[in-house]
XYZ file of C-alpha atoms in Angstrom:
659
model
C 29.590 -28.992 27.471
C 28.651 -32.303 28.860
C 27.951 -32.511 32.230
C 27.186 -34.664 35.109
C 23.978 -36.367 34.662
C 21.824 -35.738 36.963
C 19.438 -38.276 39.070
C 16.334 -37.482 37.435
C 17.821 -38.350 34.453
C 19.130 -41.269 35.385
C 15.551 -42.518 36.026
C 14.161 -41.986 33.260
C 16.905 -43.849 31.048
C 15.604 -46.531 33.039
C 11.868 -45.785 30.980
C 14.579 -45.270 27.988
C 15.914 -48.067 27.852
C 13.484 -50.637 26.801
C 12.017 -48.854 24.252
C 13.881 -49.652 21.483
C 15.999 -52.862 22.088
C 17.641 -52.830 18.880
C 18.765 -49.519 19.309
C 21.799 -50.460 21.943
C 23.568 -53.021 23.592
C 21.451 -54.565 26.184
C 22.315 -54.101 29.749
C 23.775 -56.676 32.261
C 19.861 -56.156 34.003
C 17.398 -56.354 31.527
C 14.821 -53.587 32.202
C 11.299 -53.992 31.365
C 9.477 -51.240 29.318
C 6.940 -48.945 32.151
C 4.439 -47.427 31.537
C 4.188 -43.602 31.283
C 4.392 -42.168 34.636
C 0.565 -41.554 35.522
C 0.260 -38.010 37.677
C -2.936 -39.405 39.756
C -7.274 -38.834 38.451
C -8.115 -35.365 38.693
C -4.609 -34.167 37.710
C -3.970 -31.931 34.571
C -1.482 -31.738 33.015
C -2.251 -29.462 29.784
C -5.064 -28.767 27.762
C -5.387 -29.987 24.002
C -6.529 -27.095 21.217
C -6.602 -26.738 17.876
C -7.846 -29.916 16.389
C -7.716 -30.180 12.742
C -7.923 -33.636 10.496
C -8.354 -37.018 12.385
C -7.224 -36.689 15.685
C -7.765 -39.860 18.570
C -7.526 -39.612 22.055
C -6.661 -42.613 24.540
C -7.676 -42.811 28.041
C -8.516 -45.619 30.014
C -7.833 -48.363 27.509
C -10.343 -46.705 24.992
C -9.096 -45.030 21.469
C -12.045 -42.492 20.681
C -12.312 -38.825 18.787
C -10.370 -36.232 20.694
C -11.825 -33.042 21.726
C -10.602 -29.987 22.854
C -9.997 -30.190 26.857
C -8.150 -31.116 29.479
C -4.621 -33.884 29.366
C -4.416 -36.047 32.019
C -1.321 -38.440 33.217
C -1.402 -41.822 31.075
C -3.403 -40.165 28.547
C -1.916 -40.804 24.931
C -3.311 -38.407 21.326
C -2.519 -39.577 18.032
C -2.827 -38.029 14.617
C -3.932 -39.431 11.278
C -2.695 -38.788 7.853
C -3.763 -34.899 7.651
C -4.676 -34.681 11.515
C -2.865 -32.058 13.832
C -3.246 -30.823 17.262
C -1.541 -28.448 20.064
C -1.083 -29.272 23.852
C -1.213 -25.740 26.019
C 0.360 -25.618 29.255
C -0.228 -23.563 31.569
C 3.098 -21.607 31.558
C 2.392 -20.279 28.307
C 4.196 -23.021 26.587
C 2.904 -24.774 23.426
C 3.893 -28.282 21.921
C 2.436 -28.414 17.931
C 1.926 -31.905 16.737
C 1.970 -32.764 12.789
C 0.818 -35.633 11.099
C 0.778 -39.494 12.099
C 2.119 -39.134 15.224
C 1.699 -40.428 18.684
C 2.317 -39.431 22.422
C 1.463 -40.191 25.570
C 1.666 -37.325 28.940
C 2.878 -38.471 31.558
C 4.608 -36.596 34.956
C 7.363 -37.456 37.710
C 9.805 -35.711 40.058
C 11.398 -32.971 37.482
C 8.558 -31.795 35.642
C 6.069 -33.129 32.630
C 7.082 -35.776 30.358
C 5.665 -36.461 26.916
C 6.564 -39.832 25.463
C 6.592 -39.644 21.541
C 6.555 -42.548 19.667
C 6.299 -41.498 16.368
C 5.681 -38.337 14.374
C 7.331 -34.611 14.240
C 5.991 -32.339 17.589
C 7.249 -28.673 18.018
C 8.168 -27.310 21.418
C 7.857 -23.198 21.683
C 8.070 -20.998 24.398
C 7.275 -17.358 23.571
C 9.162 -14.176 24.637
C 7.397 -12.867 27.646
C 5.399 -16.502 28.132
C 3.698 -16.323 32.213
C 0.859 -18.707 33.817
C -2.354 -18.795 32.236
C -3.879 -18.213 35.842
C -2.701 -17.483 39.335
C -0.553 -20.023 41.093
C 0.439 -21.934 38.263
C 4.173 -23.125 37.682
C 6.553 -23.148 34.912
C 6.643 -25.719 33.266
C 9.502 -28.316 33.010
C 9.341 -30.861 30.090
C 11.431 -33.582 29.137
C 10.796 -35.178 26.088
C 10.855 -38.916 25.959
C 11.423 -41.152 22.898
C 12.793 -44.499 21.716
C 16.450 -43.162 21.055
C 16.957 -40.649 24.540
C 15.671 -38.072 26.445
C 15.408 -33.976 25.440
C 14.661 -31.577 28.463
C 13.518 -28.131 27.311
C 13.489 -25.574 29.729
C 11.036 -22.419 30.000
C 12.781 -19.709 31.374
C 14.195 -18.321 27.871
C 12.334 -18.265 24.730
C 12.309 -21.454 22.553
C 11.904 -23.322 19.940
C 12.650 -26.932 19.702
C 11.338 -29.975 16.571
C 11.571 -33.581 17.732
C 10.949 -35.850 14.773
C 10.867 -39.687 15.687
C 11.241 -42.406 13.189
C 10.897 -46.373 12.808
C 15.114 -46.231 13.062
C 16.069 -42.706 13.870
C 15.703 -39.736 15.116
C 15.924 -36.138 15.162
C 15.587 -32.953 17.374
C 16.613 -29.302 15.904
C 17.050 -26.344 18.310
C 15.523 -23.533 16.213
C 16.253 -20.994 19.466
C 16.833 -21.425 23.005
C 19.305 -24.605 24.144
C 18.393 -28.077 25.425
C 20.088 -30.959 27.527
C 19.834 -34.294 25.309
C 20.915 -37.795 27.204
C 21.125 -40.500 24.793
C 20.199 -44.351 25.848
C 24.033 -45.037 26.216
C 24.394 -42.612 28.759
C 25.703 -39.717 26.432
C 24.452 -36.312 27.223
C 25.024 -33.616 24.520
C 23.738 -29.921 25.084
C 22.305 -28.106 21.213
C 21.861 -24.682 21.068
C 20.341 -22.669 18.485
C 21.022 -23.794 14.416
C 21.741 -27.017 16.065
C 20.375 -30.432 16.014
C 21.003 -33.752 17.997
C 20.812 -36.569 15.093
C 20.559 -40.101 16.255
C 20.670 -42.716 13.536
C 21.764 -46.599 13.795
C 22.509 -46.275 17.817
C 24.736 -42.864 17.290
C 24.097 -40.157 18.464
C 25.731 -36.744 16.930
C 25.569 -33.530 16.969
C 25.015 -31.787 13.922
C 26.535 -27.968 13.588
C 24.536 -27.224 10.196
C 21.513 -27.547 9.592
C 19.903 -30.270 7.962
C 18.173 -28.707 4.517
C 14.945 -30.010 3.378
C 14.815 -30.897 -0.805
C 11.695 -29.393 -1.657
C 10.181 -30.536 -5.142
C 8.676 -27.617 -7.008
C 4.616 -27.097 -7.049
C 2.662 -25.052 -8.880
C 0.925 -21.588 -7.365
C -2.548 -20.297 -8.671
C -3.590 -17.085 -9.034
C -7.829 -16.278 -8.436
C -8.802 -12.469 -8.508
C -10.670 -12.200 -5.072
C -12.488 -8.227 -5.747
C -11.892 -5.890 -7.827
C -9.092 -5.646 -10.233
C -6.102 -7.641 -10.210
C -3.072 -7.931 -12.949
C -0.572 -10.490 -13.954
C 2.839 -9.817 -15.731
C 4.769 -13.086 -16.939
C 8.288 -12.422 -16.420
C 10.365 -10.871 -19.422
C 7.743 -8.663 -20.496
C 6.459 -4.705 -19.090
C 2.621 -5.310 -19.832
C 0.011 -5.857 -16.713
C -2.976 -8.186 -17.909
C -6.081 -8.525 -15.432
C -6.153 -11.953 -13.914
C -7.744 -14.817 -15.875
C -11.194 -15.264 -14.422
C -10.903 -19.049 -13.558
C -7.317 -18.374 -12.301
C -3.933 -19.155 -13.552
C -0.860 -20.978 -12.946
C 2.177 -18.379 -12.316
C 5.757 -19.626 -13.137
C 9.144 -18.225 -11.242
C 9.083 -14.368 -11.685
C 5.476 -13.950 -13.007
C 4.213 -10.602 -11.270
C 1.032 -10.268 -9.452
C -0.473 -6.776 -8.122
C -3.859 -5.343 -6.996
C -5.251 -1.630 -8.147
C -6.623 -0.213 -4.856
C -9.995 -1.861 -3.873
C -8.609 -4.991 -5.337
C -7.760 -8.210 -3.941
C -6.221 -11.687 -4.954
C -5.404 -15.335 -3.452
C -2.112 -17.412 -3.862
C -2.910 -21.043 -3.726
C -0.035 -23.879 -2.812
C -1.034 -26.865 -4.804
C -0.934 -29.560 -1.852
C -0.630 -27.394 0.842
C -3.927 -25.225 2.555
C -1.062 -22.591 2.906
C -2.547 -19.190 1.110
C -1.571 -15.956 0.444
C -3.828 -12.983 -0.107
C -2.592 -9.759 -1.676
C -4.158 -6.974 -0.252
C -5.117 -3.491 -2.162
C -2.852 -1.798 -3.767
C -0.174 -4.839 -3.479
C 2.876 -5.920 -5.594
C 4.586 -8.424 -5.363
C 6.842 -11.235 -7.812
C 6.930 -14.907 -7.266
C 10.260 -16.090 -6.972
C 9.644 -20.043 -6.106
C 7.535 -22.510 -4.671
C 8.315 -26.025 -3.163
C 7.138 -28.823 -1.147
C 9.126 -31.197 0.540
C 7.891 -34.047 3.813
C 5.934 -32.178 6.236
C 7.954 -28.368 4.753
C 6.342 -26.160 3.024
C 7.911 -23.068 1.285
C 6.861 -19.907 -0.749
C 9.472 -17.647 -2.035
C 8.096 -13.825 -2.924
C 9.646 -10.333 -3.438
C 6.914 -7.887 -1.928
C 7.996 -4.632 -3.455
C 4.761 -2.682 -2.071
C 1.444 -2.981 -0.164
C 0.300 -5.433 2.530
C 0.056 -10.000 2.752
C -1.719 -11.870 3.699
C -0.613 -15.431 5.207
C -2.266 -18.437 6.276
C 0.259 -20.674 7.100
C -1.113 -24.726 7.017
C -2.268 -26.190 9.923
C -0.025 -29.596 11.134
C 2.779 -28.933 8.771
C 5.961 -26.786 8.568
C 5.400 -23.545 6.335
C 7.616 -21.078 5.545
C 7.208 -17.828 3.225
C 10.383 -16.139 2.694
C 11.170 -12.193 1.544
C 14.299 -10.685 1.124
C 15.581 -10.147 4.122
C 12.661 -11.727 6.218
C 11.419 -15.350 6.571
C 8.791 -16.436 8.449
C 7.938 -20.014 9.325
C 5.018 -21.687 11.714
C 2.315 -23.965 11.805
C -1.549 -23.150 11.482
C -0.587 -19.054 11.979
C -2.484 -16.071 10.754
C -0.745 -12.818 10.193
C -0.087 -9.850 7.945
C 3.041 -8.935 6.257
C 3.483 -5.263 5.120
C 6.160 -3.173 3.252
C 7.435 0.037 5.008
C 9.570 2.695 3.659
C 12.425 1.024 5.897
C 11.480 -2.854 5.965
C 8.986 -5.056 7.233
C 5.823 -4.772 9.672
C 4.285 -8.198 10.678
C 0.885 -7.947 12.392
C 0.537 -12.071 13.938
C -3.300 -12.521 14.352
C -3.613 -16.449 15.005
C -1.480 -18.759 16.156
C 2.507 -18.419 16.528
C 5.096 -17.738 13.624
C 8.962 -17.039 14.095
C 11.146 -14.431 11.994
C 14.151 -15.108 10.367
C 16.876 -12.636 9.891
C 20.177 -15.083 8.660
C 21.430 -16.583 12.310
C 18.424 -14.802 13.930
C 15.187 -16.549 15.011
C 12.422 -14.753 17.228
C 9.150 -15.843 18.028
C 5.693 -14.277 17.721
C 2.816 -14.790 18.730
C -0.887 -14.074 18.013
C -1.520 -10.287 19.053
C 1.604 -9.041 18.656
C 3.283 -6.808 16.184
C 7.091 -6.521 14.989
C 8.314 -4.174 13.049
C 11.759 -4.811 11.303
C 14.341 -2.100 10.132
C 16.851 -2.594 7.550
C 18.510 -5.989 6.133
C 19.599 -7.229 9.768
C 18.678 -7.017 13.683
C 16.420 -7.802 15.761
C 12.530 -7.060 16.115
C 10.655 -4.720 18.225
C 7.718 -6.583 18.997
C 4.788 -4.581 20.561
C 1.383 -5.452 21.596
C -1.002 -5.348 18.696
C -3.947 -3.609 18.995
C -7.766 -3.575 18.004
C -8.748 -2.007 14.987
C -9.944 1.216 14.990
C -13.878 -0.238 13.663
C -14.177 -3.187 16.457
C -17.335 -5.025 15.677
C -18.784 -6.986 18.921
C -21.095 -10.132 18.691
C -23.773 -10.137 16.274
C -25.611 -10.600 13.039
C -25.820 -8.000 10.230
C -23.675 -5.907 10.937
C -23.436 -3.305 8.234
C -19.966 -1.295 7.069
C -19.672 1.202 4.153
C -15.876 2.563 3.565
C -13.477 3.660 1.045
C -10.138 2.336 1.469
C -10.463 0.715 5.456
C -7.949 -1.902 5.978
C -8.959 -3.734 8.765
C -11.260 -4.807 11.071
C -11.734 -6.175 14.639
C -13.945 -8.969 15.766
C -14.786 -8.542 19.772
C -15.845 -10.559 22.685
C -16.193 -11.312 26.208
C -13.560 -13.428 28.001
C -10.277 -13.957 28.843
C -8.089 -16.917 27.946
C -6.737 -19.141 24.410
C -9.732 -19.511 21.996
C -9.645 -20.649 18.523
C -11.379 -18.563 16.024
C -12.965 -18.577 12.595
C -13.221 -15.973 9.996
C -15.010 -17.418 6.598
C -16.761 -15.363 3.273
C -19.490 -17.959 3.582
C -21.769 -19.119 6.720
C -20.604 -22.595 6.473
C -17.359 -21.465 7.390
C -16.190 -23.603 3.882
C -13.931 -20.372 2.708
C -12.107 -19.012 5.179
C -10.239 -16.354 5.482
C -8.056 -16.470 9.041
C -8.381 -19.558 11.836
C -6.301 -20.192 14.499
C -5.677 -19.795 17.959
C -5.877 -16.427 19.822
C -4.907 -15.723 23.135
C -6.800 -11.818 23.766
C -10.480 -11.357 23.424
C -10.020 -9.941 19.984
C -8.712 -10.920 16.113
C -7.946 -8.391 13.361
C -8.704 -9.384 9.808
C -8.430 -7.435 6.652
C -11.669 -5.585 5.733
C -12.879 -6.406 2.364
C -14.224 -3.641 -0.066
C -17.574 -5.547 -1.121
C -18.627 -9.020 0.288
C -19.818 -10.839 4.016
C -17.368 -11.706 6.567
C -19.018 -14.801 9.097
C -17.178 -15.355 12.578
C -17.156 -17.859 15.302
C -14.999 -18.512 18.815
C -14.937 -21.097 20.647
C -13.307 -21.757 23.895
C -10.436 -24.987 24.438
C -13.128 -27.602 24.892
C -14.906 -26.497 21.650
C -18.089 -24.418 22.980
C -19.069 -21.798 21.387
C -18.049 -18.601 22.792
C -19.059 -15.527 20.708
C -20.434 -15.297 16.823
C -21.366 -13.013 14.314
C -21.227 -11.791 10.596
C -20.793 -8.009 9.080
C -21.025 -6.767 4.922
C -18.815 -4.387 3.394
C -19.642 -2.140 0.929
C -18.563 1.397 -0.601
C -20.769 3.991 1.123
C -23.825 4.699 -0.352
C -24.251 8.043 -2.729
C -25.339 10.820 0.245
C -28.437 11.457 0.706
C -28.699 15.001 1.572
C -29.940 17.862 -0.649
C -27.279 19.817 -1.433
C -26.693 18.355 -4.502
C -30.961 18.914 -4.877
C -32.129 22.065 -7.352
C -35.533 22.536 -5.814
C -37.868 24.024 -8.530
C -39.726 26.842 -7.305
C -42.631 27.879 -10.007
C -44.528 31.290 -9.904
C -47.890 31.667 -9.070
C -50.507 31.843 -6.270
C -49.762 28.258 -4.560
C -47.128 28.563 -1.515
C -44.244 26.182 -2.708
C -42.857 23.776 0.080
C -39.478 22.771 0.253
C -38.672 20.257 3.212
C -35.249 19.643 3.145
C -32.624 17.015 5.253
C -28.846 18.293 6.524
C -29.053 21.310 5.023
C -30.628 24.182 3.399
C -30.926 23.326 -0.523
C -29.851 25.014 -3.924
C -33.332 26.518 -5.290
C -34.106 27.529 -8.696
C -37.108 30.151 -8.971
C -39.039 29.850 -12.743
C -41.812 32.290 -14.282
C -43.142 33.220 -17.568
C -41.177 35.600 -19.972
C -42.212 38.740 -20.576
C -42.313 40.017 -24.979
C -40.672 43.109 -24.367
C -38.085 42.219 -21.240
C -34.487 42.030 -21.598
C -33.875 40.475 -17.974
C -35.775 39.874 -14.943
C -34.960 41.136 -11.471
C -35.607 38.189 -8.884
C -35.813 39.290 -4.897
C -36.771 36.945 -2.064
C -37.845 38.541 0.890
C -38.629 37.317 4.873
C -42.216 37.297 5.834
C -42.497 40.750 7.814
C -39.206 42.199 6.320
C -40.184 43.376 3.104
C -37.784 45.863 3.596
C -34.624 44.437 2.319
C -34.347 41.463 0.571
C -32.212 38.222 1.494
C -31.347 37.268 -1.691
C -31.490 39.125 -5.014
C -30.642 38.025 -8.954
C -30.852 40.061 -12.630
C -30.748 37.347 -14.637
C -31.189 37.246 -18.644
C -33.988 34.077 -18.670
C -36.997 32.614 -17.301
C -35.098 30.868 -14.906
C -33.066 32.279 -11.318
C -30.647 30.467 -9.105
C -29.393 30.557 -5.605
C -26.843 27.977 -4.305
C -27.401 26.080 -1.440
C -27.033 27.918 1.839
C -28.374 30.827 0.261
C -31.575 30.712 2.156
C -32.276 28.753 5.412
C -34.980 27.601 7.064
C -38.189 30.017 7.282
C -40.766 31.318 5.545
C -40.590 33.698 2.541
C -42.408 36.095 -0.405
C -40.093 35.907 -3.613
C -40.870 38.284 -6.773
C -40.128 38.850 -10.537
C -39.847 42.016 -12.522
C -39.286 42.788 -16.339
C -36.315 44.965 -16.930
C -35.943 46.629 -20.493
C -32.256 46.238 -21.511
C -31.979 50.106 -19.868
C -32.564 48.601 -16.484
C -36.215 50.328 -16.672
C -38.996 48.344 -14.533
C -41.341 47.422 -17.393
C -44.688 46.235 -14.940
C -44.652 45.460 -11.170
C -43.629 41.932 -9.930
C -46.264 39.852 -7.667
C -45.714 38.338 -4.965
C -45.069 34.461 -4.516
C -44.585 32.216 -1.090
C -41.932 30.023 -0.230
C -41.209 27.832 2.973
C -38.296 26.113 3.855
C -38.910 23.348 6.190
C -36.291 21.187 8.014
C -37.585 17.792 7.702
C -35.974 14.955 10.286
C -36.933 12.384 8.777
C -33.674 10.849 7.163
C -33.947 7.176 7.021
C -30.365 6.496 7.384
C -27.213 8.536 8.622
C -26.009 11.440 6.447
C -22.231 12.531 7.258
C -22.115 16.188 5.537
C -18.261 15.955 6.666
C -15.207 15.590 6.341
C -15.236 13.381 3.420
C -12.893 11.106 2.367
C -9.508 12.453 1.840
C -10.100 15.716 3.599
C -6.107 16.297 4.967
C -6.302 15.478 8.510
C -5.835 17.682 11.690
C -5.571 17.710 15.176
C -9.264 17.723 15.314
C -11.569 17.687 12.278
C -15.525 19.118 12.349
C -17.481 16.182 11.897
C -21.598 17.217 10.719
C -24.393 15.353 9.445
C -27.998 14.221 10.173
C -29.126 11.098 11.720
C -32.536 9.327 11.804
C -35.148 10.401 14.787
C -34.697 7.746 16.784
C -30.540 6.511 16.172
C -28.075 6.703 18.983
C -24.791 8.286 17.260
C -20.884 7.431 18.573
C -17.050 8.721 16.217
C -14.594 7.044 17.528
C -16.481 5.598 20.675
C -17.489 8.586 22.059
C -21.028 9.209 21.939
C -22.401 12.166 20.270
C -25.520 14.756 21.171
C -27.864 15.085 18.286
C -29.678 18.470 18.676
C -33.990 19.154 18.192
C -33.294 18.110 14.516
C -31.294 15.524 15.290
C -28.525 17.249 13.587
C -25.035 17.038 14.917
C -21.694 19.247 13.974
C -18.687 19.082 16.768
C -14.831 18.480 16.861
C -13.319 14.956 17.021
C -9.697 13.809 17.351
C -9.296 10.946 14.158
C -8.212 7.793 14.965
C -5.507 5.050 13.292
C -2.923 4.600 10.297
C -4.232 6.393 8.235
C -6.414 8.820 10.455
C -9.980 8.133 10.153
C -13.439 8.740 12.072
C -15.879 6.029 12.682
C -19.387 6.856 12.852
C -21.473 4.173 14.443
C -24.996 4.398 14.112
C -27.302 2.432 16.507
C -31.531 2.257 15.982
C -33.858 0.055 18.080
C -34.358 -3.406 16.083
C -31.865 -2.737 13.530
C -28.717 -3.789 12.860
C -25.525 -1.454 13.849
C -24.065 1.001 10.983
C -20.989 1.921 10.579
C -19.394 4.678 8.928
C -15.423 5.218 8.364
C -14.377 8.282 6.601
C -10.539 7.768 6.161
C -8.437 11.236 5.728
C -4.927 12.141 4.251
C -2.298 12.058 6.844
C -0.799 14.942 8.021
C 2.196 16.287 6.519
C 4.578 19.404 6.202
């Protein structure tokens, strides 16, 4: 519905009138092009962040390479062919700028004005947007273009794309609503699913979103770790992914075995799809057109990591759910009732039919069925959280994710890669809380760093991941104790070991009786065995720490004693000099309960915590305590600190409780 033009619209229309003389009939009194209104020295209107590729800043008549930092009235920003950037405003709104774009910043009595000369920009107001600092006001944003003015409010979530071409323009409303004023004074209001198209001086409200024709592009699958398999369309047999990688055809299936990972790369785009452990999907199609990439997949089970290309509109379409964004990192997981989407970096739009719902870094969306809005809630850090520092060691079996944490609030740029030079990125983008969750590799090293909006480094670190090393406890070791005059001493760690007594054969003996006594208590043996050969075994734990005497007596077939046994000496001594943490229980796969018992032994100089709770050690550095499991699936995270050594984390994953 058209309403009476407001006074500030009329004043801005004077600016618009001189921007494109061929696009409208000249007025009786020509108006000279006016510069973008200057906010005045020192007035900060927004902040430039998320720079990639070629980005330049024009300030005070000088054009220089742009860096993250404040934007003032009169500043202009332009991007090259592969460039992209984001402008962040105090109220939480963001504007994403694509390649080959130019805009300038200004302000008038109605609010902030962005004058877009060319390219595509995407304005987003996320749900729950709020000022980034006390006293900050909501932003009224007007986008001024050669063909008209678009006003985007900040009272409700919105997502608006503005495209400026040489002889045409288009404003698409993906979420929320906008007010548009053309150069001829025509005022329109466009809502979600509508677009304002301008061509040849004609303004039109388009009610059917424009469909971009996408040209098919190849998708290559490569093995990440463990085992991944491909099933070509029309076949029933799965085969291993080729070592050099291979191009998929529509209808081909890909799956990973437990502990395995694989990566799908779209040709001509930096968007990457990563299959986690135990994931299966079918590639339906992939295409590209203009600044849009799209991949259609049927995720049948497991989790799919997504890193969407920066500076482009990237779409991943699954049955009943579309994901659309630029530069966002997230994970989509199949559930019994629908999907779970975790946004790690950037922002993405959830599309279900006509419904469009924003999701930003640090949020989780739960979707059930095939329609309806998602339930959005804050994303919690993963149970295993690593802070700043290099060399942390993580031993696990099936850990799904890890959190990297740092000090400091506010938006920041995060990079996670598998190499120290950050040339093989795993996750990149903007975050709004002081942590980021990342899929944990079965093996390998992750490097991470965090930068402020102005480019200064806030934190960095690295961590290695591997399956838990074989236990060093001695319950699997059988110590041999020979007969003889010398005392045998057995040093053990964790718990008393199994013991095997050996002795010489007696020619007429049919069997042997071995008896073990505590020193000073020869009246009753603590252990006794009758065996037919010259070896007698006691299970682990049959003898505890202490001093013992033991004897072997040969017996006839009827059980008669053939000769007296000679006493031999044995001593079991606890030695707490273990070089690493030994976790005796619980084992991986143990069924979880409200509380489970955790036992083991730590090195002498170690400090230990379980699920963040400090655990006391006894005089021999053993521990035995009850612990509440955390996370899904339930787990216990053992963290060990030693002077001058990196942190060591051992994760025991339990079986969920059930009926």
